[in-house]
PDB file of N, CA and C in Angstrom:
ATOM      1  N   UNK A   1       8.647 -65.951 -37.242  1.00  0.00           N
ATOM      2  CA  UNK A   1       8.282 -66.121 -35.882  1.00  0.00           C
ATOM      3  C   UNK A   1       8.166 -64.759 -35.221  1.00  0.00           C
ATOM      4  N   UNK A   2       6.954 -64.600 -34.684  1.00  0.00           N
ATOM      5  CA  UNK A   2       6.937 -63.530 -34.053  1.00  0.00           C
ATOM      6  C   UNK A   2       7.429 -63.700 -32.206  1.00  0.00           C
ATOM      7  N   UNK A   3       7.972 -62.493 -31.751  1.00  0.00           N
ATOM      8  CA  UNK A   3       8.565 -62.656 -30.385  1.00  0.00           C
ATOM      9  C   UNK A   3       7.684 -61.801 -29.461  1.00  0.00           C
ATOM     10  N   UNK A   4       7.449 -61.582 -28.667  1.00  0.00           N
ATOM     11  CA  UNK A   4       6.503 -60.812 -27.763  1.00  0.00           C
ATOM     12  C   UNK A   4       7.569 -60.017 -27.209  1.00  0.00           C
ATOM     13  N   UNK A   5       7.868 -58.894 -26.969  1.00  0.00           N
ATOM     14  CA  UNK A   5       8.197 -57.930 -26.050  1.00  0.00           C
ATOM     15  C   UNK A   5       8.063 -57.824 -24.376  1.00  0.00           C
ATOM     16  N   UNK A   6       8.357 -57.829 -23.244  1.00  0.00           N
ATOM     17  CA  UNK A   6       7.893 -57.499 -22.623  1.00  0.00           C
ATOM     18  C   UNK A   6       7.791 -55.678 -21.913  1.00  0.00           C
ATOM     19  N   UNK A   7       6.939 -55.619 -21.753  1.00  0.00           N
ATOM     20  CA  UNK A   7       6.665 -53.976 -21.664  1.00  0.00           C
ATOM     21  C   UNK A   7       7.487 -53.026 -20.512  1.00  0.00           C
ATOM     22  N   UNK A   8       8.358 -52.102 -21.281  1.00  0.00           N
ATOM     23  CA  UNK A   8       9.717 -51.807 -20.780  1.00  0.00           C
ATOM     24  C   UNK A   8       9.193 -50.735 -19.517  1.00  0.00           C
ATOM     25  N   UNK A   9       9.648 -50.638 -18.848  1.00  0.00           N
ATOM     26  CA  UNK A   9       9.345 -49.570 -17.267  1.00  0.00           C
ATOM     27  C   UNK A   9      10.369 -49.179 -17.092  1.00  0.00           C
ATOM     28  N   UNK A  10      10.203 -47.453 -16.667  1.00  0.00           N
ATOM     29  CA  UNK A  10      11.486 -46.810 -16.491  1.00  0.00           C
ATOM     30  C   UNK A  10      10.711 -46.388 -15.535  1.00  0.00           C
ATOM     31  N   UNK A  11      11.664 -45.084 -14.641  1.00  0.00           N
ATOM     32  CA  UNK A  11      11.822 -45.088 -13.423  1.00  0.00           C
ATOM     33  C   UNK A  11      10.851 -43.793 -13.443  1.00  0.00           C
ATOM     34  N   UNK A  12       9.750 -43.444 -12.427  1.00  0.00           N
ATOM     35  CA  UNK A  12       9.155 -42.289 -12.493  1.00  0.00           C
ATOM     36  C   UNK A  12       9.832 -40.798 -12.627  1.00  0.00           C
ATOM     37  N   UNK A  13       9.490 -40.099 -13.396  1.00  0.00           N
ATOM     38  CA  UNK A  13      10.360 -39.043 -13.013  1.00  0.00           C
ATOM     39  C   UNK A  13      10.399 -38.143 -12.415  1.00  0.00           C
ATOM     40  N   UNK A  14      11.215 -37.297 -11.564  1.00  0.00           N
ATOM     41  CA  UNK A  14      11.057 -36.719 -10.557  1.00  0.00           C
ATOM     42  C   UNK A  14      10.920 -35.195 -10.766  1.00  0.00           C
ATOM     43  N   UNK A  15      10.047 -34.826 -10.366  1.00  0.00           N
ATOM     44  CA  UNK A  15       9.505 -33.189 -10.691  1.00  0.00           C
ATOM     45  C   UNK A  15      10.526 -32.664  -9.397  1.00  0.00           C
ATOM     46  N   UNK A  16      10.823 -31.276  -9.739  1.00  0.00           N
ATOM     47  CA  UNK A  16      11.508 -30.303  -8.643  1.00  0.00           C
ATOM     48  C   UNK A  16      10.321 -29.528  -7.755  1.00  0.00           C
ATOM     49  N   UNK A  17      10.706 -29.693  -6.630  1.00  0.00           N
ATOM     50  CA  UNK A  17       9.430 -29.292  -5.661  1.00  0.00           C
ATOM     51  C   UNK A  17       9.337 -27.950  -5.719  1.00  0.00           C
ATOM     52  N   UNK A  18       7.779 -27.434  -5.563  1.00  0.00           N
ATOM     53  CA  UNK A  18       7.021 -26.493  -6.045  1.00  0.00           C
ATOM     54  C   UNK A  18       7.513 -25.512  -5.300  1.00  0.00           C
ATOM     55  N   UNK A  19       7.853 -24.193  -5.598  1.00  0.00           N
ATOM     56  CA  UNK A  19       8.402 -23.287  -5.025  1.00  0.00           C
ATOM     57  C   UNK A  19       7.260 -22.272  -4.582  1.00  0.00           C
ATOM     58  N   UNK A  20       7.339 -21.854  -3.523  1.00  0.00           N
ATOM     59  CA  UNK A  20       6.232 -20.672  -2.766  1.00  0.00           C
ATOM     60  C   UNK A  20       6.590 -19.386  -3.074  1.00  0.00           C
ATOM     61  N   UNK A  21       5.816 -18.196  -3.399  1.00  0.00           N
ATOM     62  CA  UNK A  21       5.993 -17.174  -3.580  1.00  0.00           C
ATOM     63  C   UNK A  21       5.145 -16.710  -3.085  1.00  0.00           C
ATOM     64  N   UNK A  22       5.491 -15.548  -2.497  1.00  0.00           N
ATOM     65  CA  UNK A  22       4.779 -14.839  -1.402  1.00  0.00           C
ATOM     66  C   UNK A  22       3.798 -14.103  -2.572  1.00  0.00           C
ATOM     67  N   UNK A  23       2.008 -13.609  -2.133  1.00  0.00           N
ATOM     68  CA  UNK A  23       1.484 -12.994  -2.922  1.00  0.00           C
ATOM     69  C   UNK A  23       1.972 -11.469  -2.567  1.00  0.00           C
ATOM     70  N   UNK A  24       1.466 -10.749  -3.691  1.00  0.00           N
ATOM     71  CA  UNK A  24       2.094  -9.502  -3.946  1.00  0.00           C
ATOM     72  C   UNK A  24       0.674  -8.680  -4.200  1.00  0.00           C
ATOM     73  N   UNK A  25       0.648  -7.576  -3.720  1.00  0.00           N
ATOM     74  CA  UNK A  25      -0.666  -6.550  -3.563  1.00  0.00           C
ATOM     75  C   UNK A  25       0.097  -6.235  -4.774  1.00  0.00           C
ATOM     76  N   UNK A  26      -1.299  -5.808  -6.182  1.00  0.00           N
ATOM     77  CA  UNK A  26      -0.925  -5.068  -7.178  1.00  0.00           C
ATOM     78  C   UNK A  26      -0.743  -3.710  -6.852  1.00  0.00           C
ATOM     79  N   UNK A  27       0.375  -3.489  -7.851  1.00  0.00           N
ATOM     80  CA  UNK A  27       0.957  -1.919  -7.528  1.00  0.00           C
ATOM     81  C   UNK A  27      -0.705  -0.984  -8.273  1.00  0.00           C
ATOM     82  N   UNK A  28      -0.408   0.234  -7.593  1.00  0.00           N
ATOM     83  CA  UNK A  28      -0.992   0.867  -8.564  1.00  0.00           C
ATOM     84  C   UNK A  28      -0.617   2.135  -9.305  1.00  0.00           C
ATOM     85  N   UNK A  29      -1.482   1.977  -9.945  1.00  0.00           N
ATOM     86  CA  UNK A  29      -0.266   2.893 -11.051  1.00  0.00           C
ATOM     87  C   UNK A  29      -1.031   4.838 -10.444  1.00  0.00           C
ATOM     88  N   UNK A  30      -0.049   5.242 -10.988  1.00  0.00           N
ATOM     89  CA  UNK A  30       0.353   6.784 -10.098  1.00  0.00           C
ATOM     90  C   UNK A  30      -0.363   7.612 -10.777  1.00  0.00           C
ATOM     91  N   UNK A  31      -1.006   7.392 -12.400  1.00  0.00           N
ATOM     92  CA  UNK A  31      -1.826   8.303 -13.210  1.00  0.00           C
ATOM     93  C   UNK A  31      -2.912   8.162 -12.472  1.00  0.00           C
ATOM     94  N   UNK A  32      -3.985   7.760 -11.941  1.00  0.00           N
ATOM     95  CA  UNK A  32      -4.982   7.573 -11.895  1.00  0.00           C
ATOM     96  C   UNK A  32      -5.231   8.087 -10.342  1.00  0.00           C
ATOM     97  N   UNK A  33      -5.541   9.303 -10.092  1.00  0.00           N
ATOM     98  CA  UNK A  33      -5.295   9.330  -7.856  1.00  0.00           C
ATOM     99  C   UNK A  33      -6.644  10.154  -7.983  1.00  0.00           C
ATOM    100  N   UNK A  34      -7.708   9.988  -8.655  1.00  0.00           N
ATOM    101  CA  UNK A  34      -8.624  11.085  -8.740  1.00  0.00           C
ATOM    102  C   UNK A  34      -8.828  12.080  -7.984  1.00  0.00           C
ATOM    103  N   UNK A  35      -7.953  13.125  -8.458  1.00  0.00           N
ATOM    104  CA  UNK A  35      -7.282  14.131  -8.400  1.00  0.00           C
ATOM    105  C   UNK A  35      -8.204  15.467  -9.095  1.00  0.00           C
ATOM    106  N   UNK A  36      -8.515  16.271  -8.267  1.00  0.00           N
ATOM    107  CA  UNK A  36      -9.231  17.347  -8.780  1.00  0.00           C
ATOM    108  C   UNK A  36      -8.265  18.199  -8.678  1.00  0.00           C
ATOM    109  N   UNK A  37      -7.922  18.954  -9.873  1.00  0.00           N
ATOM    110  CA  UNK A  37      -6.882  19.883 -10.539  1.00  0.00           C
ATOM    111  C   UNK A  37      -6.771  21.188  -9.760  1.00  0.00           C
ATOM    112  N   UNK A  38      -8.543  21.788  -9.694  1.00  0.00           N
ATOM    113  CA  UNK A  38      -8.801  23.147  -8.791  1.00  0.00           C
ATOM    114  C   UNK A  38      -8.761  22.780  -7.043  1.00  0.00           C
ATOM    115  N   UNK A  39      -9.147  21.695  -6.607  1.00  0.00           N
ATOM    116  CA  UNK A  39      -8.910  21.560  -5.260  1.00  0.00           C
ATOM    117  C   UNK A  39      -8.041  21.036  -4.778  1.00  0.00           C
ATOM    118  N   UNK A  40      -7.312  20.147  -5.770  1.00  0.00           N
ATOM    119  CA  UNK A  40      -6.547  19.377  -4.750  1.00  0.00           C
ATOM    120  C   UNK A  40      -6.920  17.941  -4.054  1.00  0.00           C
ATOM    121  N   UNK A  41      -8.043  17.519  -4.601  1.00  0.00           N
ATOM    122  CA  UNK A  41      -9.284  16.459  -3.618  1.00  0.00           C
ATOM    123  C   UNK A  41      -8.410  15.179  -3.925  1.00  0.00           C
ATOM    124  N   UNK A  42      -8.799  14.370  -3.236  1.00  0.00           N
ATOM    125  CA  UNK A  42      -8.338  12.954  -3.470  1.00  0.00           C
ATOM    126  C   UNK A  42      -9.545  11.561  -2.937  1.00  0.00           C
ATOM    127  N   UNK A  43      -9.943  11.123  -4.075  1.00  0.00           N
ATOM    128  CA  UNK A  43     -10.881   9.765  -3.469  1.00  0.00           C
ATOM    129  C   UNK A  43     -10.184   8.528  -2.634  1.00  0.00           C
ATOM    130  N   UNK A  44     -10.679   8.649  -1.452  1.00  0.00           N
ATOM    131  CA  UNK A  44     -10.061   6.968  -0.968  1.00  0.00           C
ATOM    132  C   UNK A  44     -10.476   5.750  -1.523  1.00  0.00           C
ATOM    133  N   UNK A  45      -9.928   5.412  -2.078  1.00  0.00           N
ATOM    134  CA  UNK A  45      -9.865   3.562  -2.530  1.00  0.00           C
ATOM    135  C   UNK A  45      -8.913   2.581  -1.107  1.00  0.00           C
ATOM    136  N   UNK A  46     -10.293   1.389  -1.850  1.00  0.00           N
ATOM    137  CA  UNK A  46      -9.790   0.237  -0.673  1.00  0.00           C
ATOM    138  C   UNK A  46      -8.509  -0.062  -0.783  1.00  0.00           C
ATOM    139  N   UNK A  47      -7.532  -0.196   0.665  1.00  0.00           N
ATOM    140  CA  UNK A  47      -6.738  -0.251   0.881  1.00  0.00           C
ATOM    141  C   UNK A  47      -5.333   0.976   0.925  1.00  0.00           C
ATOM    142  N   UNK A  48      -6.236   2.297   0.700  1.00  0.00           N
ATOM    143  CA  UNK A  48      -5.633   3.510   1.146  1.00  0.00           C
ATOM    144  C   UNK A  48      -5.244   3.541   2.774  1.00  0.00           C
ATOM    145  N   UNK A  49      -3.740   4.515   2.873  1.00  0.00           N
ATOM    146  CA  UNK A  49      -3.792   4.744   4.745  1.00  0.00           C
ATOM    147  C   UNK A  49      -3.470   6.216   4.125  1.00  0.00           C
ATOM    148  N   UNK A  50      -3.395   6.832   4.939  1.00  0.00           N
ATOM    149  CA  UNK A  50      -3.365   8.328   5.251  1.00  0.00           C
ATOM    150  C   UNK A  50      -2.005   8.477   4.562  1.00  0.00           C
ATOM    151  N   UNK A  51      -1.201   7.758   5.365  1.00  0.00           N
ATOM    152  CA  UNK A  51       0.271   7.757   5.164  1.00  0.00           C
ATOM    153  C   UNK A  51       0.890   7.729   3.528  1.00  0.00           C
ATOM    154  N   UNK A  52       0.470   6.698   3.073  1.00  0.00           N
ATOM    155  CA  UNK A  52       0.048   6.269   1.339  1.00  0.00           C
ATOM    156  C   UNK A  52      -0.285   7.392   0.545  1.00  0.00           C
ATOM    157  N   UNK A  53      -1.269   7.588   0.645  1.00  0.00           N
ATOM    158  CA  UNK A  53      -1.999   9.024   0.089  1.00  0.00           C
ATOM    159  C   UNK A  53      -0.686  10.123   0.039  1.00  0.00           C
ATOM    160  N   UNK A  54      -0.227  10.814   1.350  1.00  0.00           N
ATOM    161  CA  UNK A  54       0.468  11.896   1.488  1.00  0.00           C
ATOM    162  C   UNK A  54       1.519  11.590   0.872  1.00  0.00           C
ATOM    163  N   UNK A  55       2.223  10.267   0.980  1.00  0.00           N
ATOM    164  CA  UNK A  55       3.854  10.127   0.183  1.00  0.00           C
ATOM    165  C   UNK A  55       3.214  10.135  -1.183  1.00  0.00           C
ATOM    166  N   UNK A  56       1.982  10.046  -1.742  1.00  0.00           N
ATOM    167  CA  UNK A  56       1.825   9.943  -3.205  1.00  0.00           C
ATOM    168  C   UNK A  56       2.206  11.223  -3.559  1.00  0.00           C
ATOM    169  N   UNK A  57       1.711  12.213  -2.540  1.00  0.00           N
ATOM    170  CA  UNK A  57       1.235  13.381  -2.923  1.00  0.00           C
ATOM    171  C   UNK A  57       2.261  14.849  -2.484  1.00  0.00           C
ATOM    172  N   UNK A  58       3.830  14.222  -1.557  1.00  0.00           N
ATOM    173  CA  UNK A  58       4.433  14.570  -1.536  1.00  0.00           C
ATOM    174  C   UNK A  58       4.095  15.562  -0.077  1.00  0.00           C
ATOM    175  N   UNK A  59       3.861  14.657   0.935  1.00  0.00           N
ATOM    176  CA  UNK A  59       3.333  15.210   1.860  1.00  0.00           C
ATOM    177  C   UNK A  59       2.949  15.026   3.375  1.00  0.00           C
ATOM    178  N   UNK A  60       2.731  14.895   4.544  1.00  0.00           N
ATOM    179  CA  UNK A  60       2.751  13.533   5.422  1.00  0.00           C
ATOM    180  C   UNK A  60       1.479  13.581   5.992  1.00  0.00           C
ATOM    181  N   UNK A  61       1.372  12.629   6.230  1.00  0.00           N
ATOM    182  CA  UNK A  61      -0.125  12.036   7.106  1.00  0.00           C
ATOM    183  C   UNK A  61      -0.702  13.252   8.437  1.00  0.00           C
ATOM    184  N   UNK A  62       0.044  13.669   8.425  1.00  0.00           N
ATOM    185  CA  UNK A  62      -0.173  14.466  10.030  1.00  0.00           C
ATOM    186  C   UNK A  62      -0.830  15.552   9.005  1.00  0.00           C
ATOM    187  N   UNK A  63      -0.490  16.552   7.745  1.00  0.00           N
ATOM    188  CA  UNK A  63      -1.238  17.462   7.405  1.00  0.00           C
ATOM    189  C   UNK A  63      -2.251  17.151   6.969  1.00  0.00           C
ATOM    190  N   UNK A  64      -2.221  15.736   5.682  1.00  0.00           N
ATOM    191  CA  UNK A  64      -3.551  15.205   5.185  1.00  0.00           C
ATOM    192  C   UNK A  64      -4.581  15.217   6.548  1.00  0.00           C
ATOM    193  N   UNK A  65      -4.341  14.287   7.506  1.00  0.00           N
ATOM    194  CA  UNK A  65      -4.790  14.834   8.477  1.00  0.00           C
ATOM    195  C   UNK A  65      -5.755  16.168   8.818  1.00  0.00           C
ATOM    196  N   UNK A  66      -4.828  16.938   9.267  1.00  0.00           N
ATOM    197  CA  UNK A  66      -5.159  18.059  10.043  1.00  0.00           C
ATOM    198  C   UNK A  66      -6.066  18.850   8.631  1.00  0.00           C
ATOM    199  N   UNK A  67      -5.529  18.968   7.552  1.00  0.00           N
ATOM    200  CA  UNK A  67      -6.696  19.343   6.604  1.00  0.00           C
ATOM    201  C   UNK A  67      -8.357  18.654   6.237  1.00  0.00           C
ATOM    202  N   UNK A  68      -8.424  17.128   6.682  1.00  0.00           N
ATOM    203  CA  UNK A  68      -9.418  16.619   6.348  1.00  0.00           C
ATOM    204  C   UNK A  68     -10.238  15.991   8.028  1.00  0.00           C
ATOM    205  N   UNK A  69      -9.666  16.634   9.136  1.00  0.00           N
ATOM    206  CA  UNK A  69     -10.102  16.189  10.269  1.00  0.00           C
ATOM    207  C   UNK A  69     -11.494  16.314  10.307  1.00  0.00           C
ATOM    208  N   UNK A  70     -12.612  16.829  10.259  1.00  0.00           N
ATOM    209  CA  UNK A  70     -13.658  17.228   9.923  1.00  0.00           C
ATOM    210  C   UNK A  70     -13.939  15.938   9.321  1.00  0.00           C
ATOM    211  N   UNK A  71     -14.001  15.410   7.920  1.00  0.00           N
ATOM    212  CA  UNK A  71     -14.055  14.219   7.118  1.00  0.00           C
ATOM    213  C   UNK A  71     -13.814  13.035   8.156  1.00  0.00           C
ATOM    214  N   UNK A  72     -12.763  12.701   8.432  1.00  0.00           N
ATOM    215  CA  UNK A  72     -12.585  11.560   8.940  1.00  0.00           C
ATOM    216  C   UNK A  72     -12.625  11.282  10.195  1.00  0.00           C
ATOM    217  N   UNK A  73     -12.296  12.391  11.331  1.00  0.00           N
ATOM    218  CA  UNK A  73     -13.136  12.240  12.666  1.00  0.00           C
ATOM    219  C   UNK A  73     -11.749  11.934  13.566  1.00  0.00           C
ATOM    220  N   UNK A  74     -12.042  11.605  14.398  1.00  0.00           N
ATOM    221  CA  UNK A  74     -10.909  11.477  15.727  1.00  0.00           C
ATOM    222  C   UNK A  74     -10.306  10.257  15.399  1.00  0.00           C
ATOM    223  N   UNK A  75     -10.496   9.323  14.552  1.00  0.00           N
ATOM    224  CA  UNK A  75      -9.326   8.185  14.327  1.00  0.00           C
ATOM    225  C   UNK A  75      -8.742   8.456  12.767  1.00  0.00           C
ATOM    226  N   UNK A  76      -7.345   9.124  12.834  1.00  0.00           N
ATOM    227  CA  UNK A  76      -6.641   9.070  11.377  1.00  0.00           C
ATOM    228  C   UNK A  76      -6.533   7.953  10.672  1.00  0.00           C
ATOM    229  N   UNK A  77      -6.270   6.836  11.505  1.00  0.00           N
ATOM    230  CA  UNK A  77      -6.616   5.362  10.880  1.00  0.00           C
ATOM    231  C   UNK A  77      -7.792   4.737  10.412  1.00  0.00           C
ATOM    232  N   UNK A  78      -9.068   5.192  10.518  1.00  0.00           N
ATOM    233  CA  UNK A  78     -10.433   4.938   9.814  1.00  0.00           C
ATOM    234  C   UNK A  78     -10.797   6.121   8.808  1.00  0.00           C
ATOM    235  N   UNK A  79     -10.243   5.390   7.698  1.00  0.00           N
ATOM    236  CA  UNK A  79     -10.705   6.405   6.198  1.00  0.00           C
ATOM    237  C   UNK A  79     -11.187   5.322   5.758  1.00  0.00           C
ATOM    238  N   UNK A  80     -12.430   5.365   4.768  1.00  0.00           N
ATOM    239  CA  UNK A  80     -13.026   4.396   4.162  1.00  0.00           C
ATOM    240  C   UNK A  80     -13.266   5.188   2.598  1.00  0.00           C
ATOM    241  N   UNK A  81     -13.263   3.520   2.105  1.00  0.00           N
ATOM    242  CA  UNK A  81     -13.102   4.135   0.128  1.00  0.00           C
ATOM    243  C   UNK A  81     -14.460   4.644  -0.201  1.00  0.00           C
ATOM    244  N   UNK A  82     -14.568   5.972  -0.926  1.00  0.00           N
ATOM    245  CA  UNK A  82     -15.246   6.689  -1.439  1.00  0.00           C
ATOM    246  C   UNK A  82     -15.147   8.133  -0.682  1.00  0.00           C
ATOM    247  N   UNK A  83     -14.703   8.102   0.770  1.00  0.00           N
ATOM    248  CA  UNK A  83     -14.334   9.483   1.015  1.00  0.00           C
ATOM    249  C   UNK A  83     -13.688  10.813   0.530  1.00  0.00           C
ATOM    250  N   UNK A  84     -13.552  11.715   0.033  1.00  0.00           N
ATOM    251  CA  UNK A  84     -13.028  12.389  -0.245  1.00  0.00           C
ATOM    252  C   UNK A  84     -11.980  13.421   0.210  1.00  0.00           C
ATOM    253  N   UNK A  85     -10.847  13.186  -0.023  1.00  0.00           N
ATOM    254  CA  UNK A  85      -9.574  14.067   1.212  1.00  0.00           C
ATOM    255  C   UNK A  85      -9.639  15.140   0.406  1.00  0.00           C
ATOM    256  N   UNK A  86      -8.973  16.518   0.678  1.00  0.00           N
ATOM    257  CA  UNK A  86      -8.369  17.547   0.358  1.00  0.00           C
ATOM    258  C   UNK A  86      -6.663  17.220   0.552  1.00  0.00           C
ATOM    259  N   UNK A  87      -6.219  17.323  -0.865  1.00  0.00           N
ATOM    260  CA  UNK A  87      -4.549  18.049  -0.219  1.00  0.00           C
ATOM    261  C   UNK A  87      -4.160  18.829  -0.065  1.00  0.00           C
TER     262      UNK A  87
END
């Protein structure tokens, strides 16, 4: 004699709620600052500030500045990528 089964149900299971992580700007790495050896030059890439640049370079925004005023003009805060600084 065969018996039929009826089809067993268990209880859904409960996933642990999805955790948020804040996104993270990739670092960048410190070899690469295209860096001219005889001048000193530095290319701006997107998402450079003045400020950035000079702590790379061991130095502060007010000289990067005052050396590249000419280049970047009466706002220290508008540098755009492909410019070229002096350090």
């Amino acid at each position: 004699m065969t018996t039929k089964s009826a089809p067993v149900k268990s209880a859904p299971a409960k996933s642990a709620p999805a955790k948020s992580v804040p996104a993270r700007t990739p670092e960048r790495s410190a070899g690469h600052t295209d860096r001219s050896a005889a001048r000193g030059a530095y290319t701006v890439r997107e998402g450079d500030t003045l400020s950035a640049i000079a702590a790379r370079h061991g130095t502060t925004w007010q000289r990067v500045y005052a050396a590249n005023k000419k280049a970047i003009g009466d706002d220290p805060n508008l540098i755009v990528p492909g410019q070229r600084l002096a350090l």
